[in-house]
Short mmCIF file of C-alpha atoms in Angstrom, two decimals:
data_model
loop_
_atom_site.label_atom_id
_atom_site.label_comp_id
_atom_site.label_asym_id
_atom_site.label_seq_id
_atom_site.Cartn_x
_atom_site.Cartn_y
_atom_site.Cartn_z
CA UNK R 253 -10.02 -11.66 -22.70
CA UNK R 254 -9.34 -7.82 -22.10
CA UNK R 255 -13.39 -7.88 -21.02
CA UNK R 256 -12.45 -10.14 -18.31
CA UNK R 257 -9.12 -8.74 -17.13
CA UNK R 258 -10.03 -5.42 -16.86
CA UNK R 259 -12.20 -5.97 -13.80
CA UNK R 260 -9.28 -7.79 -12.15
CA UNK R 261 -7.10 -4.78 -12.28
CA UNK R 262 -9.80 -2.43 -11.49
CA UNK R 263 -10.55 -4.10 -8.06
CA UNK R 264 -7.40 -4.93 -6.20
CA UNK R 265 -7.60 -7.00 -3.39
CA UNK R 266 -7.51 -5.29 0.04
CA UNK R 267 -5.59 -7.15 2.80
CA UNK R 268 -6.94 -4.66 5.65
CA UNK R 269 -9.31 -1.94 6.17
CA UNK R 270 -9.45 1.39 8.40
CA UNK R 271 -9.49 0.08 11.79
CA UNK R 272 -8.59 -3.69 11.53
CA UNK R 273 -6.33 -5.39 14.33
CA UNK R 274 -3.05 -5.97 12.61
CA UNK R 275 -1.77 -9.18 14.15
CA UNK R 276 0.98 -8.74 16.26
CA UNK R 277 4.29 -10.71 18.02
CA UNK R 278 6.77 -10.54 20.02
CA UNK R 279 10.42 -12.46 21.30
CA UNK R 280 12.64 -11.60 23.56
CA UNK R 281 16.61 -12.46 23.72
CA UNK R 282 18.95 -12.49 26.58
CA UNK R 283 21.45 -14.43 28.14
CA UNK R 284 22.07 -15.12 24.49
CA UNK R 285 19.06 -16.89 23.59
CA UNK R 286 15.91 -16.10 21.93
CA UNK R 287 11.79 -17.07 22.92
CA UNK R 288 9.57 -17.97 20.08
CA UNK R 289 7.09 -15.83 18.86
CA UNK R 290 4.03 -15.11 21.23
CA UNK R 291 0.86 -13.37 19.81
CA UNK R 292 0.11 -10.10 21.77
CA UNK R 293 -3.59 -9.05 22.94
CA UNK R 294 -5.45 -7.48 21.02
CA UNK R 295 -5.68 -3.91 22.83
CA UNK R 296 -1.76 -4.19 22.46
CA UNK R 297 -1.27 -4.06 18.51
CA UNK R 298 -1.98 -1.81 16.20
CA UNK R 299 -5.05 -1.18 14.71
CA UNK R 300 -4.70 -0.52 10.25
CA UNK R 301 -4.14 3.57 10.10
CA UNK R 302 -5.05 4.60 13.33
CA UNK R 303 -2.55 6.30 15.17
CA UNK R 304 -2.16 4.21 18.67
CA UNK R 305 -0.45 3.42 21.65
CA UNK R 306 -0.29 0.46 23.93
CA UNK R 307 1.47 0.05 27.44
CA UNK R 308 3.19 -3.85 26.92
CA UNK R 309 4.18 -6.07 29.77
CA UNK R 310 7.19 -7.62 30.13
CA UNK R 311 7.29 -10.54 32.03
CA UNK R 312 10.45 -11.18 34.36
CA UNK R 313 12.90 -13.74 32.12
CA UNK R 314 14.17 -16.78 33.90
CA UNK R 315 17.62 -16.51 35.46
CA UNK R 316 17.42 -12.93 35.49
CA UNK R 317 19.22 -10.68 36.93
CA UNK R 318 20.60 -7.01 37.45
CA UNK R 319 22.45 -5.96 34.93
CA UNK R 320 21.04 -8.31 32.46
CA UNK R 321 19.86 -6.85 28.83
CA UNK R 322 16.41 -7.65 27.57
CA UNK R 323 16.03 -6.76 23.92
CA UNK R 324 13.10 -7.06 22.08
CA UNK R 325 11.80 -7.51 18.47
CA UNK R 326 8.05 -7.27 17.09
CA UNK R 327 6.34 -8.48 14.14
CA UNK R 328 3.63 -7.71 12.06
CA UNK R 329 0.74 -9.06 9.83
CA UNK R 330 1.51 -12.90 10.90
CA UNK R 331 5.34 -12.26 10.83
CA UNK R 332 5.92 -10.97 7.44
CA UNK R 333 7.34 -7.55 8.78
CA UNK R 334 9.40 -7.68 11.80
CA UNK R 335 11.54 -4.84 13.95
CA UNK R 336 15.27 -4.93 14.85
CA UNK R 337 16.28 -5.78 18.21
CA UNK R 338 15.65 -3.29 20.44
CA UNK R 339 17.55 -3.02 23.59
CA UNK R 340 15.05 -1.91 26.25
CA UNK R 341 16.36 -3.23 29.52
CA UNK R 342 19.47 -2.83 30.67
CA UNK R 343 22.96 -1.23 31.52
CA UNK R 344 22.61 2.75 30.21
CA UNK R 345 19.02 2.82 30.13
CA UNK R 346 17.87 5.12 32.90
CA UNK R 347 14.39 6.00 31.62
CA UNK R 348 11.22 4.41 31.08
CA UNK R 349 11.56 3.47 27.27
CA UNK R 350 9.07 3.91 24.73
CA UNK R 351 9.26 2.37 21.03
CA UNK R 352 8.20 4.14 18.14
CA UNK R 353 7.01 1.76 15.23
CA UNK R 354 6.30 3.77 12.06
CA UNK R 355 4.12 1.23 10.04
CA UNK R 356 4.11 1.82 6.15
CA UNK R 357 1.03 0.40 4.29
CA UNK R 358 -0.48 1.09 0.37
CA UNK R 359 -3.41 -0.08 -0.88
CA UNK R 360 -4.46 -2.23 2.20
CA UNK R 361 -1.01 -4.05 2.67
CA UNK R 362 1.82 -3.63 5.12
CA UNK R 363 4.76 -2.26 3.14
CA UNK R 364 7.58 -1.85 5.61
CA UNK R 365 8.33 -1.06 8.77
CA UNK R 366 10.72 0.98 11.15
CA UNK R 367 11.37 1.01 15.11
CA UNK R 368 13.16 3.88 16.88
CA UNK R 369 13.65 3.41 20.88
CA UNK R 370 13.65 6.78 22.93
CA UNK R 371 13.94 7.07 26.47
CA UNK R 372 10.78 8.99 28.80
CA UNK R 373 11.98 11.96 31.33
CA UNK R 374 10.06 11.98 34.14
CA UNK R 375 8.84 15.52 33.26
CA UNK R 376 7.41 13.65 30.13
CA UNK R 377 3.44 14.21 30.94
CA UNK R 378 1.90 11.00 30.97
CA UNK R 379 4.70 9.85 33.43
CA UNK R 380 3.96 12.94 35.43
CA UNK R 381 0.94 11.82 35.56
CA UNK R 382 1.40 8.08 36.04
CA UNK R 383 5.14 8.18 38.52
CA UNK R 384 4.78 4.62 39.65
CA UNK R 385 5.35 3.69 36.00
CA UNK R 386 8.71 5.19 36.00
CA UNK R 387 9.03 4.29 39.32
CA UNK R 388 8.49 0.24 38.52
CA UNK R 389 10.60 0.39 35.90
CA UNK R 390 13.64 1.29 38.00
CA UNK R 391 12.62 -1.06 40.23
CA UNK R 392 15.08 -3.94 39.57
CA UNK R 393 12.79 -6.71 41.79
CA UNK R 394 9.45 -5.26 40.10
CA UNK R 395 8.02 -7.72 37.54
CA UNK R 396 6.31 -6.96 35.12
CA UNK R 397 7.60 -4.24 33.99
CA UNK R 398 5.57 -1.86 30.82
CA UNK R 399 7.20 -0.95 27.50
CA UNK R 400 5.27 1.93 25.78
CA UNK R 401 4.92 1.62 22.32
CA UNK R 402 3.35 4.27 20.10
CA UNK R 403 2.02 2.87 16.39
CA UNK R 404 2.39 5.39 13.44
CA UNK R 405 1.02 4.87 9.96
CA UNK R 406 2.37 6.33 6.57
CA UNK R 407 0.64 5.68 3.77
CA UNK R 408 2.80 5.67 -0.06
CA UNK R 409 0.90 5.69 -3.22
CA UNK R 410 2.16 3.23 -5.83
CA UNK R 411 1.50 3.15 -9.54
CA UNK R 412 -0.41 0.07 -10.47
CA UNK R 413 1.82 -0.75 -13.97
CA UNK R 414 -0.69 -3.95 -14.72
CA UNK R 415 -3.87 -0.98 -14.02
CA UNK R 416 -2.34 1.30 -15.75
CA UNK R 417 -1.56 -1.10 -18.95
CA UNK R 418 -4.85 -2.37 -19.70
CA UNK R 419 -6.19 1.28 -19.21
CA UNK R 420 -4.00 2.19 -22.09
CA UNK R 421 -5.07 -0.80 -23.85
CA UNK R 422 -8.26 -0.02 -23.41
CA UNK R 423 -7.85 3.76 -24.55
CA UNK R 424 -6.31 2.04 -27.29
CA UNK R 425 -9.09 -0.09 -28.43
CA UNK R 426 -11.65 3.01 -28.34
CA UNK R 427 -9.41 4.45 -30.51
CA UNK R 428 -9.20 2.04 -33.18
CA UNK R 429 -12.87 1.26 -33.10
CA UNK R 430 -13.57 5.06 -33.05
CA UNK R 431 -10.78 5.48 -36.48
CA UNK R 432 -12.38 2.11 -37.87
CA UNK R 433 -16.11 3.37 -37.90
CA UNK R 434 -14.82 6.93 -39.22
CA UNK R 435 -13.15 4.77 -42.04
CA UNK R 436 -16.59 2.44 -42.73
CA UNK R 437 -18.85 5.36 -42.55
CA UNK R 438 -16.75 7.43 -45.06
CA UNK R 439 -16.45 4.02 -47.35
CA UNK R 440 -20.49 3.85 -47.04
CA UNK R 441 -20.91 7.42 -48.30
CA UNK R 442 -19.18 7.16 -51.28
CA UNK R 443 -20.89 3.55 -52.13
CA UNK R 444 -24.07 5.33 -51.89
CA UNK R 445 -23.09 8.04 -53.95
CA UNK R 446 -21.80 5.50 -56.41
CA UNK R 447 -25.43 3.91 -56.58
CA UNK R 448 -26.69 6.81 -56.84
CA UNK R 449 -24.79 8.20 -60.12
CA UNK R 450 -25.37 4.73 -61.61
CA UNK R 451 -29.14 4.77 -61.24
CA UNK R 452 -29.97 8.62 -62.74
CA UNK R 453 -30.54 8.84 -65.98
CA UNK R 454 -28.22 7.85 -68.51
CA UNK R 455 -26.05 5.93 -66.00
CA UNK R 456 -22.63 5.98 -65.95
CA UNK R 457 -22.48 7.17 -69.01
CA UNK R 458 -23.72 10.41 -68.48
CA UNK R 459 -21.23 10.40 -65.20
CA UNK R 460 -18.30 10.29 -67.85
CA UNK R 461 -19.77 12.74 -70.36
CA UNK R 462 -20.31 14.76 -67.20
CA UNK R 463 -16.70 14.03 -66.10
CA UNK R 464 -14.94 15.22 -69.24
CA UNK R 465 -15.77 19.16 -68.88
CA UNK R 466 -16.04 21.63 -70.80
CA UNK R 467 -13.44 21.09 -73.15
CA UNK R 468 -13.80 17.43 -73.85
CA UNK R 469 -17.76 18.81 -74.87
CA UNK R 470 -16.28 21.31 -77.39
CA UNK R 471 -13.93 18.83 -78.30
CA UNK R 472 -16.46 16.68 -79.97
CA UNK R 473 -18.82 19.24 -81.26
CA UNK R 474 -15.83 19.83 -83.34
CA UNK R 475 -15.55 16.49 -84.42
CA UNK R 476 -19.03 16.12 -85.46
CA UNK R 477 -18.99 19.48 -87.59
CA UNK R 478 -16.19 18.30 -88.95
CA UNK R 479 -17.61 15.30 -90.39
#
């Protein structure tokens, strides 16, 4: 059984690999409702620990109008991780916004994930070189509008408890087997120097004269003078 575990916890299972789309989704709420999820494009989610960003358009809501608020939410890996609600059109926001979505993964699986919203000066390069971005954006009757988001990975190492238990099982059973030989070779030794004393001369008889020393010897030459 620990034969055919130990490859189990040796191998884990890897969910996604350097470079993979990571499926992505997106809703929208205002006017105090919310869309369903939609699945976004390809070139607009993140690709597994690669360090991306992606310019995401934002089609113009029904009913809208100025001085509306658009917030926004996106999810991950078929909607197991998901954002906050980000607030990235309306009253107070001046600049072009860009979302920064700092993805957490270990061992080929999403762990967690965070969503900060900053907004873009114009001096910002890209929009200095791209102004009708900016420019669009302020643009209440301009539809659609583009929300930059930049994808970040982290990576955490975790300690695999179930690895690291049949490793110490395993270290374990080396042990034993490595005491348990000591222990049968030592018992073989002395049964072959046990067949040995038995088959010289005299048997074990001599063995127990030879046993009794010196003394023992003296011992009965004195006896036998005696008598």
């Amino acid at each position: 059984l620990l034969l055919l575990l130990l490859p189990l916890a040796a191998a884990p299972a890897r969910a996604f690999g350097g470079g993979d789309f990571v499926p992505t989704a997106r809703r929208a709420q205002f006017h105090g409702r919310r869309t369903a999820w939609h699945d976004l494009l390809g070139r607009h989610c993140p690709r597994f620990g690669a360090a991306t960003s992606a310019a995401l358009p934002l089609e113009r809501p029904e009913s809208w109008s100025e001085g509306d608020t658009y917030k926004l939410s996106l999810s991950f890996a078929h909607d197991r991780l998901a954002t906050p609600w980000l607030a990235v059109i309306g009253p107070g926001l001046d600049h072009l916004p860009l979302v920064d979505v700092e993805l957490t993964h270990s061992a080929g699986e999403l762990r967690s994930v965070k969503a900060r919203l900053y907004e873009l000066e114009d001096s910002f390069p890209a929009l200095a070189r791209h102004p009708e971005v900016a420019a669009h954006f302020r643009n209440a009757t301009h539809w659609p509008k583009h929300l930059l988001v930049t994808y970040r990975w982290k990576e955490v190492l975790e300690v695999d408890a179930l690895g690291g238990a049949f490793t110490l099982l395993g270290v374990g059973a080396m042990l034993a087997a490595v005491v348990m030989g000591t222990v049968l070779l030592e018992a073989r030794h002395q049964v072959v120097r046990l067949a040995e004393v038995v088959s010289a001369p005299g048997g074990a008889e001599a063995q127990s004269a030879s046993s009794t020393g010196p003394r023992a010897a003296a011992a009965q030459a004195g006896v036998r003078k005696a008598d």
